C-alpha positions as CSV (number, residue, x, y, z in Angstrom):
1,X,18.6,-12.9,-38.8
2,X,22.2,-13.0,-40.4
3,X,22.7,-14.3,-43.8
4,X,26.4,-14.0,-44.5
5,X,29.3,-13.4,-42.8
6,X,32.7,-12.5,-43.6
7,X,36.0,-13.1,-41.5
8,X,38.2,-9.7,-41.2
9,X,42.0,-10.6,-40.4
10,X,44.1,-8.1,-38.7
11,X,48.0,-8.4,-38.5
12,X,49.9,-5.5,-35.9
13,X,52.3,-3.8,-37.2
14,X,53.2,-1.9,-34.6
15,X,52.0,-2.6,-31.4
16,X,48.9,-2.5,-30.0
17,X,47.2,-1.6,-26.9
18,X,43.3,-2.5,-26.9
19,X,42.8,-1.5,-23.1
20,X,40.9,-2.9,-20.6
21,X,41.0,0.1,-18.0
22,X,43.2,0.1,-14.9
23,X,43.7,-2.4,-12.4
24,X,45.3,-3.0,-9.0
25,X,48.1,-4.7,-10.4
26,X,51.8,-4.4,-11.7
27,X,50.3,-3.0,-15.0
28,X,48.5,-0.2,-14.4
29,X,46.9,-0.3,-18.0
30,X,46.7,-3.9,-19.2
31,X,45.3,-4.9,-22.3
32,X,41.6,-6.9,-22.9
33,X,41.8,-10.6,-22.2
34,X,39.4,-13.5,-22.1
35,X,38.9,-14.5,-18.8
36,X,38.6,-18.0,-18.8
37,X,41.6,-18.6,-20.6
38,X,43.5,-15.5,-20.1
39,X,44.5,-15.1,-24.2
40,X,44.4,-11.1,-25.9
41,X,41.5,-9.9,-27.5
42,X,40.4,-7.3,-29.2
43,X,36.6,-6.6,-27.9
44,X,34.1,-6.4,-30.6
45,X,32.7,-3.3,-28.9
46,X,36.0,-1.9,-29.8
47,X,36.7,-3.2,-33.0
48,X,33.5,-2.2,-34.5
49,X,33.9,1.8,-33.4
50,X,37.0,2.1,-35.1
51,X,35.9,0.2,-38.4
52,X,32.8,2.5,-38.3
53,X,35.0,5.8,-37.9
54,X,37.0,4.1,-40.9
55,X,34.4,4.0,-42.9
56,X,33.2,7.4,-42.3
57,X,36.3,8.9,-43.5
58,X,36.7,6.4,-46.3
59,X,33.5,7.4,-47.5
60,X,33.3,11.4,-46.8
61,X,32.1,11.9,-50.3
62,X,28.5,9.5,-49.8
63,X,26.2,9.7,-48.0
64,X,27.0,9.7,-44.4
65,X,23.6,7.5,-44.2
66,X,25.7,4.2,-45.2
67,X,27.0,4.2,-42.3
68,X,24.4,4.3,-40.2
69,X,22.8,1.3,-42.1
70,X,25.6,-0.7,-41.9
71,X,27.1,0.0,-38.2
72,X,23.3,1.5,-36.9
73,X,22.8,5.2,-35.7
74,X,24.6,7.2,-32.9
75,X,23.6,6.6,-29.8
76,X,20.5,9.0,-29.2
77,X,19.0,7.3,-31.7
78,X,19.6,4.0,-31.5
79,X,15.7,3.3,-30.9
80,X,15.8,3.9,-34.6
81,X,17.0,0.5,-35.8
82,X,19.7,-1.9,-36.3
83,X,23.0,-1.8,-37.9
84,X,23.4,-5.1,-40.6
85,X,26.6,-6.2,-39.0
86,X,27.7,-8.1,-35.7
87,X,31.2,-7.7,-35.2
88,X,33.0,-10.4,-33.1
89,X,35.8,-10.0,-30.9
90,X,39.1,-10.3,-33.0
91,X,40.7,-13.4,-31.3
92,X,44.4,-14.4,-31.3
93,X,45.6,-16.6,-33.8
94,X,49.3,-16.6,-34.9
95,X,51.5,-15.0,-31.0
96,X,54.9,-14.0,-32.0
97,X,57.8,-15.0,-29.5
98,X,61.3,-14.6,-29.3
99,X,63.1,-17.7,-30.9
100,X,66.9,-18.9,-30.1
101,X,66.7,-19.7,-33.6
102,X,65.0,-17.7,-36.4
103,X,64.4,-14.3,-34.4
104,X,61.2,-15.0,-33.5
105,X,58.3,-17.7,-34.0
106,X,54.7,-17.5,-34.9
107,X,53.0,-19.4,-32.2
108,X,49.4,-21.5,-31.7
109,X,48.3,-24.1,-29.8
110,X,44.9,-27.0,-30.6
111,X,42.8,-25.0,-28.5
112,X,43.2,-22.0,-30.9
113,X,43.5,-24.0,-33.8
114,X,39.9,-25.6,-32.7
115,X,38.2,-22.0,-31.7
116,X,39.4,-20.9,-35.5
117,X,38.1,-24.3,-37.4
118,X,34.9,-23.6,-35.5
119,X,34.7,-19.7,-36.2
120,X,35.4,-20.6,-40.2
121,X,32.6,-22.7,-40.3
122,X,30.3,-20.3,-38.6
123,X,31.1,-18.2,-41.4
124,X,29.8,-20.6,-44.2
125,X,33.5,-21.9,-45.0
126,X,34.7,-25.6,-45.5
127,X,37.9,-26.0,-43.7
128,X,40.1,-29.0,-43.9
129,X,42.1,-28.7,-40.8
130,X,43.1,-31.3,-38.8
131,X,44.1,-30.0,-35.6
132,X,47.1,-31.8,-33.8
133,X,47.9,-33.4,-30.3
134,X,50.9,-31.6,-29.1
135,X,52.1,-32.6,-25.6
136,X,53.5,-30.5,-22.9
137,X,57.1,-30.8,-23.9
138,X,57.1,-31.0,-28.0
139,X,56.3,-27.9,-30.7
140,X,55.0,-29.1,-33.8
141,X,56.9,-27.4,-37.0
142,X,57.3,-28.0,-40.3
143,X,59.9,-29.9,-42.0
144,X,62.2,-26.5,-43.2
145,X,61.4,-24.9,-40.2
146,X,63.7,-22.1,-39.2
147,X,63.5,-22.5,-35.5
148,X,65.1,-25.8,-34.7
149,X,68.4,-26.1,-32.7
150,X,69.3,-29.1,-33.7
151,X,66.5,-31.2,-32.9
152,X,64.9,-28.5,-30.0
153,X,62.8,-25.3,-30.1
154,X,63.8,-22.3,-28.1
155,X,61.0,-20.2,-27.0
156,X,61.9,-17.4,-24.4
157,X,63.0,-19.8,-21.6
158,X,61.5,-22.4,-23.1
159,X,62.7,-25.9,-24.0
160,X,61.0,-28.0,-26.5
161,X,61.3,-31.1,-28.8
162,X,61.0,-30.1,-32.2
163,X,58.6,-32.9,-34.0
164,X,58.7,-32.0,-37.8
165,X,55.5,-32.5,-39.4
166,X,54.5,-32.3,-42.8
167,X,50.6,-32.1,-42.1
168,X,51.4,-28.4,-40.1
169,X,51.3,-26.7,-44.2
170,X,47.4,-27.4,-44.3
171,X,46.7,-25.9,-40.8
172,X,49.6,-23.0,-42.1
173,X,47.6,-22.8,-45.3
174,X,44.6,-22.1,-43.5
175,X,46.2,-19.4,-41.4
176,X,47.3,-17.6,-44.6
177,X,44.1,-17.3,-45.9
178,X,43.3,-15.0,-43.2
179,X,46.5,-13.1,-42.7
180,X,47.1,-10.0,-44.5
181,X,50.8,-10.4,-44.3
182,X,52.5,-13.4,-45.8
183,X,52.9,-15.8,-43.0
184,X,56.5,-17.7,-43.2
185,X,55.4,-21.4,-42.5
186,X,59.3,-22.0,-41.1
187,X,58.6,-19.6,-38.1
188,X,54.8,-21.3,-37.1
189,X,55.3,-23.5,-34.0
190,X,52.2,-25.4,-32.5
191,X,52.9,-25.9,-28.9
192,X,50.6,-27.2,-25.9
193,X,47.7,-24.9,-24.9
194,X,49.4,-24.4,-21.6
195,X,52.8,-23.3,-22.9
196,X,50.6,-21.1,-25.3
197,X,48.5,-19.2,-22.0
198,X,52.1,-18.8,-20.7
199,X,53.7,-17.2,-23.4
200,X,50.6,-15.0,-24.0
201,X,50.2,-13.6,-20.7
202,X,53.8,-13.2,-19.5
203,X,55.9,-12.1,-23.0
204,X,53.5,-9.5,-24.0
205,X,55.3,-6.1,-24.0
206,X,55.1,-3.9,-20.9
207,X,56.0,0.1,-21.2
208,X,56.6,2.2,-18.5
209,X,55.5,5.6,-19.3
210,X,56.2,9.1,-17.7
211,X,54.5,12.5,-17.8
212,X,57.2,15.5,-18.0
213,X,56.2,18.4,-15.7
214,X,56.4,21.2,-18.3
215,X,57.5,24.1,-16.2
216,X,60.9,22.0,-14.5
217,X,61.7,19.9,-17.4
218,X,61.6,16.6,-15.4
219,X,58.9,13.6,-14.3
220,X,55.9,15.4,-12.6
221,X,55.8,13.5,-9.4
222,X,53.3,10.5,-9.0
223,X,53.3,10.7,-13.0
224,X,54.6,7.0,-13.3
225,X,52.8,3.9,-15.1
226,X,52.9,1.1,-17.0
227,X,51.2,0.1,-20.0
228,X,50.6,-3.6,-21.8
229,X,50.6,-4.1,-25.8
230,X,49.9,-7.2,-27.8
231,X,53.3,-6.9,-29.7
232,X,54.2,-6.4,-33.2
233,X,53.5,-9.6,-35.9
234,X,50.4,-10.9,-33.8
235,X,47.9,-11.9,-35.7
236,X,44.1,-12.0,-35.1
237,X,40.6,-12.4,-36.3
238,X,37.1,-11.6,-36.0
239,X,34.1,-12.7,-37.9
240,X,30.9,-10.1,-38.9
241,X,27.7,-11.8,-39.1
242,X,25.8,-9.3,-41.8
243,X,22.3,-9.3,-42.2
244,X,19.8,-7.5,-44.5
245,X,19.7,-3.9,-43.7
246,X,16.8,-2.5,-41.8
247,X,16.5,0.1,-44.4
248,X,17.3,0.6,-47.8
249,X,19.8,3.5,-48.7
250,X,22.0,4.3,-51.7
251,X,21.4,0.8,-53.3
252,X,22.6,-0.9,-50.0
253,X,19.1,-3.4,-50.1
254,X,20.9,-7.0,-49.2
255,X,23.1,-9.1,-47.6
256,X,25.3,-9.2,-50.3
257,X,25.3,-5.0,-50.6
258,X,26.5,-5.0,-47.2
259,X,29.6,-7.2,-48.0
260,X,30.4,-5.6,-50.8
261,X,30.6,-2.6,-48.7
262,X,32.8,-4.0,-46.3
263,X,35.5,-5.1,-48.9
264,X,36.6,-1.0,-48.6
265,X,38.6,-2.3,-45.6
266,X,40.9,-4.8,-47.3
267,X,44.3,-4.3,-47.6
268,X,44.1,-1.5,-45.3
269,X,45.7,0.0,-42.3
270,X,43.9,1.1,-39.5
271,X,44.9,2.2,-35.9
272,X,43.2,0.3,-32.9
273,X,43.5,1.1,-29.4
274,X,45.1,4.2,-27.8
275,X,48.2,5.7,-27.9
276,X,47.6,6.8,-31.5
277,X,49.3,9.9,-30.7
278,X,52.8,7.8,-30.3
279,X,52.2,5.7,-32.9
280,X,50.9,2.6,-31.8
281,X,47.6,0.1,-33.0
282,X,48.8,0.0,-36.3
283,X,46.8,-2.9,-37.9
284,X,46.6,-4.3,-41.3
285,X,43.0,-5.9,-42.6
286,X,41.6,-8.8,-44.6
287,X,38.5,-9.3,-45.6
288,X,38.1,-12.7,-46.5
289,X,34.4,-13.5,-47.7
290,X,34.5,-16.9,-49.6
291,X,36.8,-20.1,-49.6
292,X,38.8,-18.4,-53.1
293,X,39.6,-15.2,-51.3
């Protein structure tokens, strides 16, 4: 039985590629999606092995025991009992696109907006979000928006009227709460949920990669393929359900303990995904665990 629950924010930095294995398709290596809707995800699975390794090395010095109470014991001896936490997938919030005007935009739609309202209240929050009707052709921005060309928004190829609405700062508000970056309210655009499952599955960023045949110097034949990432300045979200621990070690006893425990992570960076090697998955957290966080 969970008791509390805490919502973890994760902003890329660089980009990131969660992977869903390979697929008969043009990308050989695509990244994890939903698939009813087709949006980026980060699994929970996932998400939850690197926090644990995270932990572990943030807390070499303790006992290595914490760890096992809060994420359970390795796998041959899982029998054993329960970890306290149930980490969610971290869902996409805030999709940054290429903007005629302003660089780029930070990008939602209702459907996300609703998913999030839900999410906050499963965690025990209050929010005052009222989420918008946004038709097909429109983007909903605030009133100093940096986007607008003259009176449209430019996403990609994308055409829309920009309807300037001072009710967007709550719903931006809310989004900052979460975000461990500062979130610039004149790049959010709120466009139609169909615009947004366009611009989420075809402007992601697709690398092709090569493997260099050591002896000759050159690309070792058949060595050709091509990887997705969820780009730079996406934001997401997950929310841990935390319960009492199954055992008691090194004070950790509640609910409570276990949050407290989590708060290690905030402000952090982390890498998520593969390519570590080259620099990718760079992430950085927020652990948000009451309305004044």
């Amino acid at each position: 039985m969970f008791e509390k629950a805490v919502i973890l924010g994760l902003y890329s930095v660089t980009p990131v590629h969660a992977g869903s294995g390979a697929e008969l398709s043009v990308i050989d290596l695509p990244i994890q999606r939903e698939r009813h809707t087709g949006y980026p995800i980060i699994w929970g699975q996932s998400l939850k092995g690197v926090l644990r390794r995270a932990y572990e090395k943030l807390n070499d010095s303790q006992n290595k025991r914490n760890t096992e109470i809060i994420f359970g014991p390795p796998t041959d001896r899982a029998h054993e009992h329960s970890g306290a936490i149930s980490v969610g997938d971290a869902k996409v919030l805030l999709f940054p696109v290429r903007s005629l005007k302003g660089v780029f935009a930070y990008v939602t739609c209702p459907l996300v907006l609703e998913r999030f309202k839900r999410d906050l209240e499963l965690a025990g929050f209050s929010p005052s979000i009222n989420v918008p009707t946004v038709s097909e052709d429109e983007a909903i921005v605030a009133k100093n928006s940096s986007l607008l060309v003259e009176d449209k928004v430019i996403l990609e190829d994308v055409v829309l009227k920009g309807n300037q609405q001072e009710d967007i700062l709550k719903v931006i508000g809310a989004i900052s709460n979460v975000s461990p970056i500062q979130i610039d309210e004149g790049r959010v655009a709120i466009v139609h949920d169909d615009i947004f499952r366009n611009l989420v599955t075809m402007t992601t960023e697709v690398v092709a990669r090569v493997k260099i045949d050591a002896k000759t110097g050159t690309v070792q034949e058949g060595a050709l393929w091509y990887e997705e990432y969820l780009p730079s300045d996406t934001l997401l979200y997950s929310v841990i359900a935390i319960g009492k621990p199954k055992k008691e070690i090194n004070g950790l006893s509640t609910a409570e303990d276990i949050v407290e425990a989590l708060n290690i992570f905030h402000g952090r960076f982390l890498q998520v995904g593969g390519n570590e090697t080259v620099g990718k998955g760079f992430v950085k957290l927020k652990v948000i665990r009451d309305e004044k966080s």
